[in-house]
CSV table of C-alpha atoms and ligand atoms in Angstrom, one decimal:
chain,number,residue,atom,x,y,z
A,1,UNK,CA,123.5,85.5,93.9
A,2,UNK,CA,124.5,86.7,97.4
A,3,UNK,CA,123.5,90.3,97.7
A,4,UNK,CA,125.1,92.5,100.4
A,5,UNK,CA,124.1,96.1,100.0
A,6,UNK,CA,120.4,96.7,99.6
A,7,UNK,CA,118.6,100.0,99.0
A,8,UNK,CA,114.8,99.8,99.3
A,9,UNK,CA,112.6,102.7,98.2
A,10,UNK,CA,109.0,102.8,99.3
A,11,UNK,CA,106.0,105.0,98.3
A,12,UNK,CA,102.4,105.4,99.3
A,13,UNK,CA,101.5,101.9,97.9
A,14,UNK,CA,103.1,100.2,100.8
A,15,UNK,CA,100.8,102.0,103.3
A,16,UNK,CA,97.7,101.7,101.1
A,17,UNK,CA,96.5,98.4,102.8
A,18,UNK,CA,96.9,100.1,106.2
A,19,UNK,CA,94.3,102.5,105.1
A,20,UNK,CA,96.5,105.5,104.3
A,21,UNK,CA,95.3,107.1,101.0
A,22,UNK,CA,97.8,107.1,98.1
A,23,UNK,CA,98.5,110.3,96.1
A,24,UNK,CA,97.5,109.7,92.6
A,25,UNK,CA,94.1,108.3,92.8
A,26,UNK,CA,92.0,108.3,89.7
A,27,UNK,CA,90.5,111.8,90.2
A,28,UNK,CA,94.0,113.2,90.1
A,29,UNK,CA,93.2,115.3,93.2
A,30,UNK,CA,95.0,114.5,96.4
A,31,UNK,CA,92.2,113.9,99.0
A,32,UNK,CA,90.2,116.7,97.3
A,33,UNK,CA,93.0,119.2,97.0
A,34,UNK,CA,95.2,120.5,94.2
A,35,UNK,CA,98.9,119.7,95.0
A,36,UNK,CA,99.8,123.3,94.3
A,37,UNK,CA,97.5,124.4,97.1
A,38,UNK,CA,98.7,122.1,99.8
A,39,UNK,CA,102.2,120.7,99.0
A,40,UNK,CA,104.2,123.7,97.9
A,41,UNK,CA,105.8,126.6,99.8
A,42,UNK,CA,103.7,129.0,97.7
A,43,UNK,CA,100.5,127.3,98.8
A,44,UNK,CA,101.6,127.5,102.4
A,45,UNK,CA,102.5,131.2,102.1
A,46,UNK,CA,99.1,131.9,100.4
A,47,UNK,CA,96.9,130.0,102.8
A,48,UNK,CA,98.7,128.6,105.9
A,49,UNK,CA,95.4,127.6,107.6
A,50,UNK,CA,94.4,125.4,104.6
A,51,UNK,CA,97.8,123.7,104.5
A,52,UNK,CA,98.0,123.2,108.3
A,53,UNK,CA,94.5,121.7,108.2
A,54,UNK,CA,95.5,119.3,105.4
A,55,UNK,CA,98.4,118.0,107.4
A,56,UNK,CA,96.5,118.1,110.7
A,57,UNK,CA,93.9,115.8,109.2
A,58,UNK,CA,96.6,113.3,108.0
A,59,UNK,CA,98.5,113.5,111.3
A,60,UNK,CA,95.3,112.8,113.3
A,61,UNK,CA,94.7,109.6,111.2
A,62,UNK,CA,98.0,108.1,112.2
A,63,UNK,CA,97.0,106.6,115.6
A,64,UNK,CA,94.1,104.8,113.7
A,65,UNK,CA,96.4,103.0,111.2
A,66,UNK,CA,98.9,100.3,111.7
A,67,UNK,CA,101.9,98.7,110.0
A,68,UNK,CA,100.8,95.9,107.6
A,69,UNK,CA,102.5,92.7,106.5
A,70,UNK,CA,104.6,94.5,104.0
A,71,UNK,CA,106.1,96.9,106.6
A,72,UNK,CA,106.5,93.9,108.9
A,73,UNK,CA,108.4,91.8,106.2
A,74,UNK,CA,110.9,94.7,105.7
A,75,UNK,CA,111.4,94.9,109.5
A,76,UNK,CA,112.0,91.1,109.7
A,77,UNK,CA,114.5,91.4,106.8
A,78,UNK,CA,116.4,94.2,108.6
A,79,UNK,CA,116.6,92.1,111.7
A,80,UNK,CA,118.2,89.2,109.8
A,81,UNK,CA,120.2,90.8,106.9
A,82,UNK,CA,123.9,90.6,107.5
A,83,UNK,CA,124.8,93.2,104.9
A,84,UNK,CA,123.8,96.9,104.7
A,85,UNK,CA,120.2,98.0,104.2
A,86,UNK,CA,119.1,101.6,103.6
A,87,UNK,CA,115.3,101.9,103.6
A,88,UNK,CA,114.3,105.2,101.9
A,89,UNK,CA,110.7,106.1,102.2
A,90,UNK,CA,108.8,108.9,100.4
A,91,UNK,CA,106.0,108.4,102.9
A,92,UNK,CA,105.5,110.8,105.7
A,93,UNK,CA,103.6,108.3,107.9
A,94,UNK,CA,105.4,106.5,110.8
A,95,UNK,CA,104.4,102.9,109.8
A,96,UNK,CA,108.0,101.8,108.9
A,97,UNK,CA,109.2,103.4,112.2
A,98,UNK,CA,106.7,101.4,114.2
A,99,UNK,CA,107.3,98.2,112.4
A,100,UNK,CA,111.1,98.5,113.0
A,101,UNK,CA,110.7,99.6,116.6
A,102,UNK,CA,109.0,96.2,117.3
A,103,UNK,CA,112.0,94.2,115.8
A,104,UNK,CA,115.3,96.0,116.5
A,105,UNK,CA,117.3,95.9,113.2
A,106,UNK,CA,120.9,94.8,113.0
A,107,UNK,CA,123.7,97.3,112.6
A,108,UNK,CA,124.1,98.5,109.0
A,109,UNK,CA,120.4,99.4,108.8
A,110,UNK,CA,119.2,102.9,108.1
A,111,UNK,CA,115.7,104.5,107.6
A,112,UNK,CA,115.4,107.8,105.8
A,113,UNK,CA,112.1,109.8,105.3
A,114,UNK,CA,113.3,111.7,102.3
A,115,UNK,CA,110.0,113.8,102.1
A,116,UNK,CA,109.8,114.5,105.8
A,117,UNK,CA,107.6,113.2,108.6
A,118,UNK,CA,104.0,114.1,109.6
A,119,UNK,CA,104.9,113.7,113.3
A,120,UNK,CA,107.5,116.5,113.2
A,121,UNK,CA,107.4,120.2,112.7
A,122,UNK,CA,110.1,122.7,111.5
A,123,UNK,CA,110.8,126.3,112.5
A,124,UNK,CA,110.4,128.7,109.6
A,125,UNK,CA,113.4,130.8,110.7
A,126,UNK,CA,116.0,128.3,112.0
A,127,UNK,CA,114.8,125.2,110.2
A,128,UNK,CA,115.1,123.3,113.5
A,129,UNK,CA,112.9,120.2,113.6
A,130,UNK,CA,111.0,119.0,116.6
A,131,UNK,CA,108.5,116.2,117.4
A,132,UNK,CA,104.9,117.4,117.0
A,133,UNK,CA,102.1,114.8,117.3
A,134,UNK,CA,99.3,117.3,117.6
A,135,UNK,CA,97.7,119.9,115.4
A,136,UNK,CA,99.6,122.9,114.1
A,137,UNK,CA,97.7,126.3,114.1
A,138,UNK,CA,97.9,128.5,111.0
A,139,UNK,CA,100.4,130.8,112.9
A,140,UNK,CA,101.8,128.3,115.4
A,141,UNK,CA,104.6,130.1,117.3
A,142,UNK,CA,108.0,128.4,117.0
A,143,UNK,CA,109.8,127.5,120.3
A,144,UNK,CA,113.1,128.0,118.4
A,145,UNK,CA,112.9,131.7,117.4
A,146,UNK,CA,110.7,134.6,118.5
A,147,UNK,CA,109.8,135.5,114.9
A,148,UNK,CA,109.5,131.9,113.8
A,149,UNK,CA,106.4,129.9,113.1
A,150,UNK,CA,106.1,126.1,112.9
A,151,UNK,CA,105.3,124.4,109.6
A,152,UNK,CA,104.9,120.7,108.9
A,153,UNK,CA,108.3,119.0,108.5
A,154,UNK,CA,107.4,118.0,105.0
A,155,UNK,CA,109.4,118.4,101.8
A,156,UNK,CA,107.1,120.2,99.4
A,157,UNK,CA,107.4,120.4,95.6
A,158,UNK,CA,110.3,122.7,94.7
A,159,UNK,CA,112.1,121.9,98.0
A,160,UNK,CA,115.1,119.6,98.3
A,161,UNK,CA,114.4,116.1,99.6
A,162,UNK,CA,116.3,115.2,102.8
A,163,UNK,CA,119.6,113.3,103.1
A,164,UNK,CA,120.2,113.1,99.4
A,165,UNK,CA,124.0,112.7,99.8
A,166,UNK,CA,123.5,109.6,102.0
A,167,UNK,CA,121.0,108.1,99.6
A,168,UNK,CA,123.1,108.7,96.6
A,169,UNK,CA,126.2,107.1,98.3
A,170,UNK,CA,124.1,104.0,99.2
A,171,UNK,CA,122.8,103.8,95.6
A,172,UNK,CA,126.3,104.0,94.3
A,173,UNK,CA,127.3,101.0,96.5
A,174,UNK,CA,124.2,98.9,96.2
A,175,UNK,CA,124.0,95.5,94.5
A,176,UNK,CA,120.2,95.2,94.9
A,177,UNK,CA,117.6,98.0,94.6
A,178,UNK,CA,114.0,97.3,95.3
A,179,UNK,CA,111.2,99.8,94.6
A,180,UNK,CA,108.0,99.2,96.5
A,181,UNK,CA,104.5,100.8,96.0
A,182,UNK,CA,105.6,103.9,94.2
A,183,UNK,CA,104.3,105.3,90.8
A,184,UNK,CA,107.7,106.7,90.0
A,185,UNK,CA,106.0,110.0,89.3
A,186,UNK,CA,108.1,112.2,91.6
A,187,UNK,CA,111.8,113.1,91.2
A,188,UNK,CA,114.4,112.7,92.4
A,189,UNK,CA,113.1,109.4,93.9
A,190,UNK,CA,111.9,108.3,90.4
A,191,UNK,CA,115.5,108.5,89.2
A,192,UNK,CA,117.0,106.2,91.9
A,193,UNK,CA,116.5,103.1,89.7
A,194,UNK,CA,118.8,104.6,87.1
A,195,UNK,CA,121.5,105.3,89.7
A,196,UNK,CA,121.3,101.8,91.0
A,197,UNK,CA,121.6,100.4,87.4
A,198,UNK,CA,124.6,102.5,86.8
A,199,UNK,CA,126.1,101.0,90.0
A,200,UNK,CA,125.5,97.5,88.4
A,201,UNK,CA,122.8,96.6,90.9
A,202,UNK,CA,119.9,94.1,90.2
A,203,UNK,CA,116.7,96.2,90.2
A,204,UNK,CA,113.3,94.9,91.3
A,205,UNK,CA,109.9,96.6,91.2
A,206,UNK,CA,107.2,95.4,93.6
A,207,UNK,CA,103.8,97.2,93.0
A,208,UNK,CA,100.1,96.6,92.5
A,209,UNK,CA,100.6,96.8,88.8
A,210,UNK,CA,103.5,97.7,86.4
A,211,UNK,CA,104.4,101.4,86.6
A,212,UNK,CA,105.3,103.7,83.7
A,213,UNK,CA,109.0,103.0,84.6
A,214,UNK,CA,108.6,99.2,84.8
A,215,UNK,CA,110.9,98.7,81.8
A,216,UNK,CA,113.7,100.2,83.8
A,217,UNK,CA,113.7,97.3,86.2
A,218,UNK,CA,115.3,93.9,85.7
A,219,UNK,CA,112.3,92.2,87.2
A,220,UNK,CA,108.9,93.0,88.6
A,221,UNK,CA,106.4,91.2,91.0
A,222,UNK,CA,102.9,92.6,90.9
A,223,UNK,CA,100.1,92.4,93.4
A,224,UNK,CA,99.1,93.9,96.8
A,225,UNK,CA,102.2,94.8,98.9
A,226,UNK,CA,101.0,92.6,101.7
A,227,UNK,CA,101.4,89.6,99.4
A,228,UNK,CA,104.3,90.5,97.1
A,229,UNK,CA,106.7,92.0,99.7
A,230,UNK,CA,106.7,89.1,102.2
A,231,UNK,CA,107.1,86.7,99.3
A,232,UNK,CA,110.0,88.6,97.9
A,233,UNK,CA,111.7,88.9,101.3
A,234,UNK,CA,111.3,85.2,101.7
A,235,UNK,CA,113.0,84.6,98.4
A,236,UNK,CA,115.9,86.8,99.5
A,237,UNK,CA,116.5,85.0,102.8
A,238,UNK,CA,115.9,81.4,101.7
B,1,LIG,C1,113.1,118.8,94.0
B,1,LIG,C2,105.5,115.4,100.5
B,1,LIG,C3,114.8,120.4,93.5
B,1,LIG,C4,104.1,115.9,100.6
B,1,LIG,C5,106.0,114.9,98.3
B,1,LIG,C6,112.6,116.1,87.0
B,1,LIG,C7,111.6,115.9,86.1
B,1,LIG,C8,110.4,116.4,86.3
B,1,LIG,C9,110.0,117.1,87.4
B,1,LIG,C10,111.0,117.3,88.4
B,1,LIG,C11,112.3,116.8,88.2
B,1,LIG,N1,113.0,117.1,89.3
B,1,LIG,C12,112.3,117.8,90.1
B,1,LIG,C13,111.0,117.9,89.6
B,1,LIG,C14,109.9,118.6,90.3
B,1,LIG,C15,109.2,117.7,91.3
B,1,LIG,C16,108.5,116.6,90.6
B,1,LIG,O1,109.0,115.5,90.7
B,1,LIG,N2,107.4,116.8,90.0
B,1,LIG,C17,106.6,115.7,89.4
B,1,LIG,C18,105.2,115.8,89.8
B,1,LIG,C19,106.9,115.7,87.9
B,1,LIG,N3,110.0,117.3,92.4
B,1,LIG,C20,110.3,118.1,93.4
B,1,LIG,O2,109.8,119.2,93.5
B,1,LIG,C21,111.2,117.6,94.5
B,1,LIG,N4,112.1,118.6,94.8
B,1,LIG,O3,113.4,118.2,93.0
B,1,LIG,O4,113.8,119.9,94.4
B,1,LIG,C22,115.7,121.4,94.2
B,1,LIG,C23,117.0,121.5,93.9
B,1,LIG,C24,117.8,122.4,94.5
B,1,LIG,C25,117.2,123.2,95.5
B,1,LIG,C26,115.9,123.0,95.9
B,1,LIG,C27,115.1,122.1,95.2
B,1,LIG,C28,110.4,117.3,95.8
B,1,LIG,C29,109.4,116.2,95.6
B,1,LIG,C30,108.8,116.0,97.0
B,1,LIG,C31,107.4,116.4,97.0
B,1,LIG,N5,106.7,116.0,98.2
B,1,LIG,N6,105.5,114.5,99.4
B,1,LIG,C32,103.3,115.0,101.4
B,1,LIG,O5,103.5,113.8,101.4
B,1,LIG,O6,102.3,115.5,101.9
B,1,LIG,S1,105.8,113.9,97.0
B,1,LIG,C33,104.5,112.8,97.2
B,1,LIG,O7,104.6,111.9,96.0
B,1,LIG,C34,104.6,111.8,98.3
B,1,LIG,O8,105.8,111.9,99.1
B,1,LIG,C35,104.6,110.5,97.6
B,1,LIG,O9,105.2,109.5,98.3
B,1,LIG,C36,105.3,110.8,96.4
B,1,LIG,C37,105.3,109.8,95.3
B,1,LIG,O10,104.1,109.3,95.2
B,1,LIG,P1,103.9,107.7,95.5
B,1,LIG,O11,104.4,107.4,96.8
B,1,LIG,O12,104.6,107.0,94.3
B,1,LIG,O13,102.4,107.6,95.5
B,1,LIG,P2,101.4,107.4,94.2
B,1,LIG,O14,100.0,107.6,94.7
B,1,LIG,O15,101.9,108.3,93.1
B,1,LIG,O16,101.6,105.9,93.8
B,1,LIG,C38,101.2,104.9,94.6
B,1,LIG,C39,101.7,103.6,93.9
B,1,LIG,O17,101.3,102.5,94.8
B,1,LIG,C40,101.1,103.3,92.6
B,1,LIG,O18,102.1,102.9,91.7
B,1,LIG,C41,100.0,102.2,92.9
B,1,LIG,O19,99.9,101.3,91.8
B,1,LIG,C42,100.7,101.5,94.0
B,1,LIG,N7,99.8,100.8,95.0
B,1,LIG,C43,98.5,101.2,95.3
B,1,LIG,N8,98.0,100.3,96.2
B,1,LIG,C44,99.0,99.3,96.4
B,1,LIG,C45,100.1,99.7,95.6
B,1,LIG,N9,101.2,98.9,95.5
B,1,LIG,C46,101.2,97.8,96.3
B,1,LIG,N10,100.1,97.4,97.0
B,1,LIG,C47,99.0,98.1,97.1
B,1,LIG,N11,98.0,97.8,97.9
């Protein structure tokens, strides 16, 4: 069946083989931290130094990791696909960005970091976002407002994910929805498969193993992303 409008959702699993830790490892902690302490506005207000250090550590890791075959396969697809592709990632690393920079995508492609980006910072007063590859101090002054501070440009729990209107419009129009490397534990991303089904799209899950929401998908292909994603992309473009 010739698909035209594709929405792809990725999560931490697509970056796992690049060496970026996923969120819900067995110990339930997130790299030794409770989510409430490092990924909520309340945690940031309570202890900004701890939260900045958590993101500084992850930002510093980025130059040491690289896009893997799964990121590459999606970039190859975007370069060849003659319909629309919206790639929505929950990841805050820049691995998709780097993979797509190497192979310029065709028109009709979009990449959205719905939970923000590690390499950007936001002003606490104006909300303005700027590139920020280095560390952020606990009380980093904002260049955008005299009373402002800079926080990580990250969507924390309890905050609204980014570009939701654009994402929901694309889901409404899609005829193929592919979820890659996400546990489906976090909303609203976990609800996207339902929106795609309501739009009549074919829904596919690519993951290391079936997730809690596997039954919501028309089909699933399981294994490491660096194997299942290139194979799936090949099946689409055969
Ligand atoms: C909001 C930024 C409203 C931080 C993150 C409805 C029901 C219940 C709860 C809620 C609901 N609606 C909202 C909520 C509350 C909450 C929520 O969902 N809570 C959960 C815990 C129940 N959601 C929110 O708060 C969201 N905001 O709804 O706002 C609102 C409305 C009006 C006005 C204001 C606000 C905001 C959620 C965003 C939180 N921020 N990240 C950071 O990254 O530092 S979420 C965090 O989890 C990451 O972004 C991560 O990407 C995301 C999801 O995790 P996954 O990516 O799936 O990673 P995980 O480790 O879980 O899974 C990895 C998967 O990969 C596994 O399946 C594994 O099998 C697989 N895998 C591993 N290795 C491989 C592999 N697959 C393939 N190959 C491999 N090699």
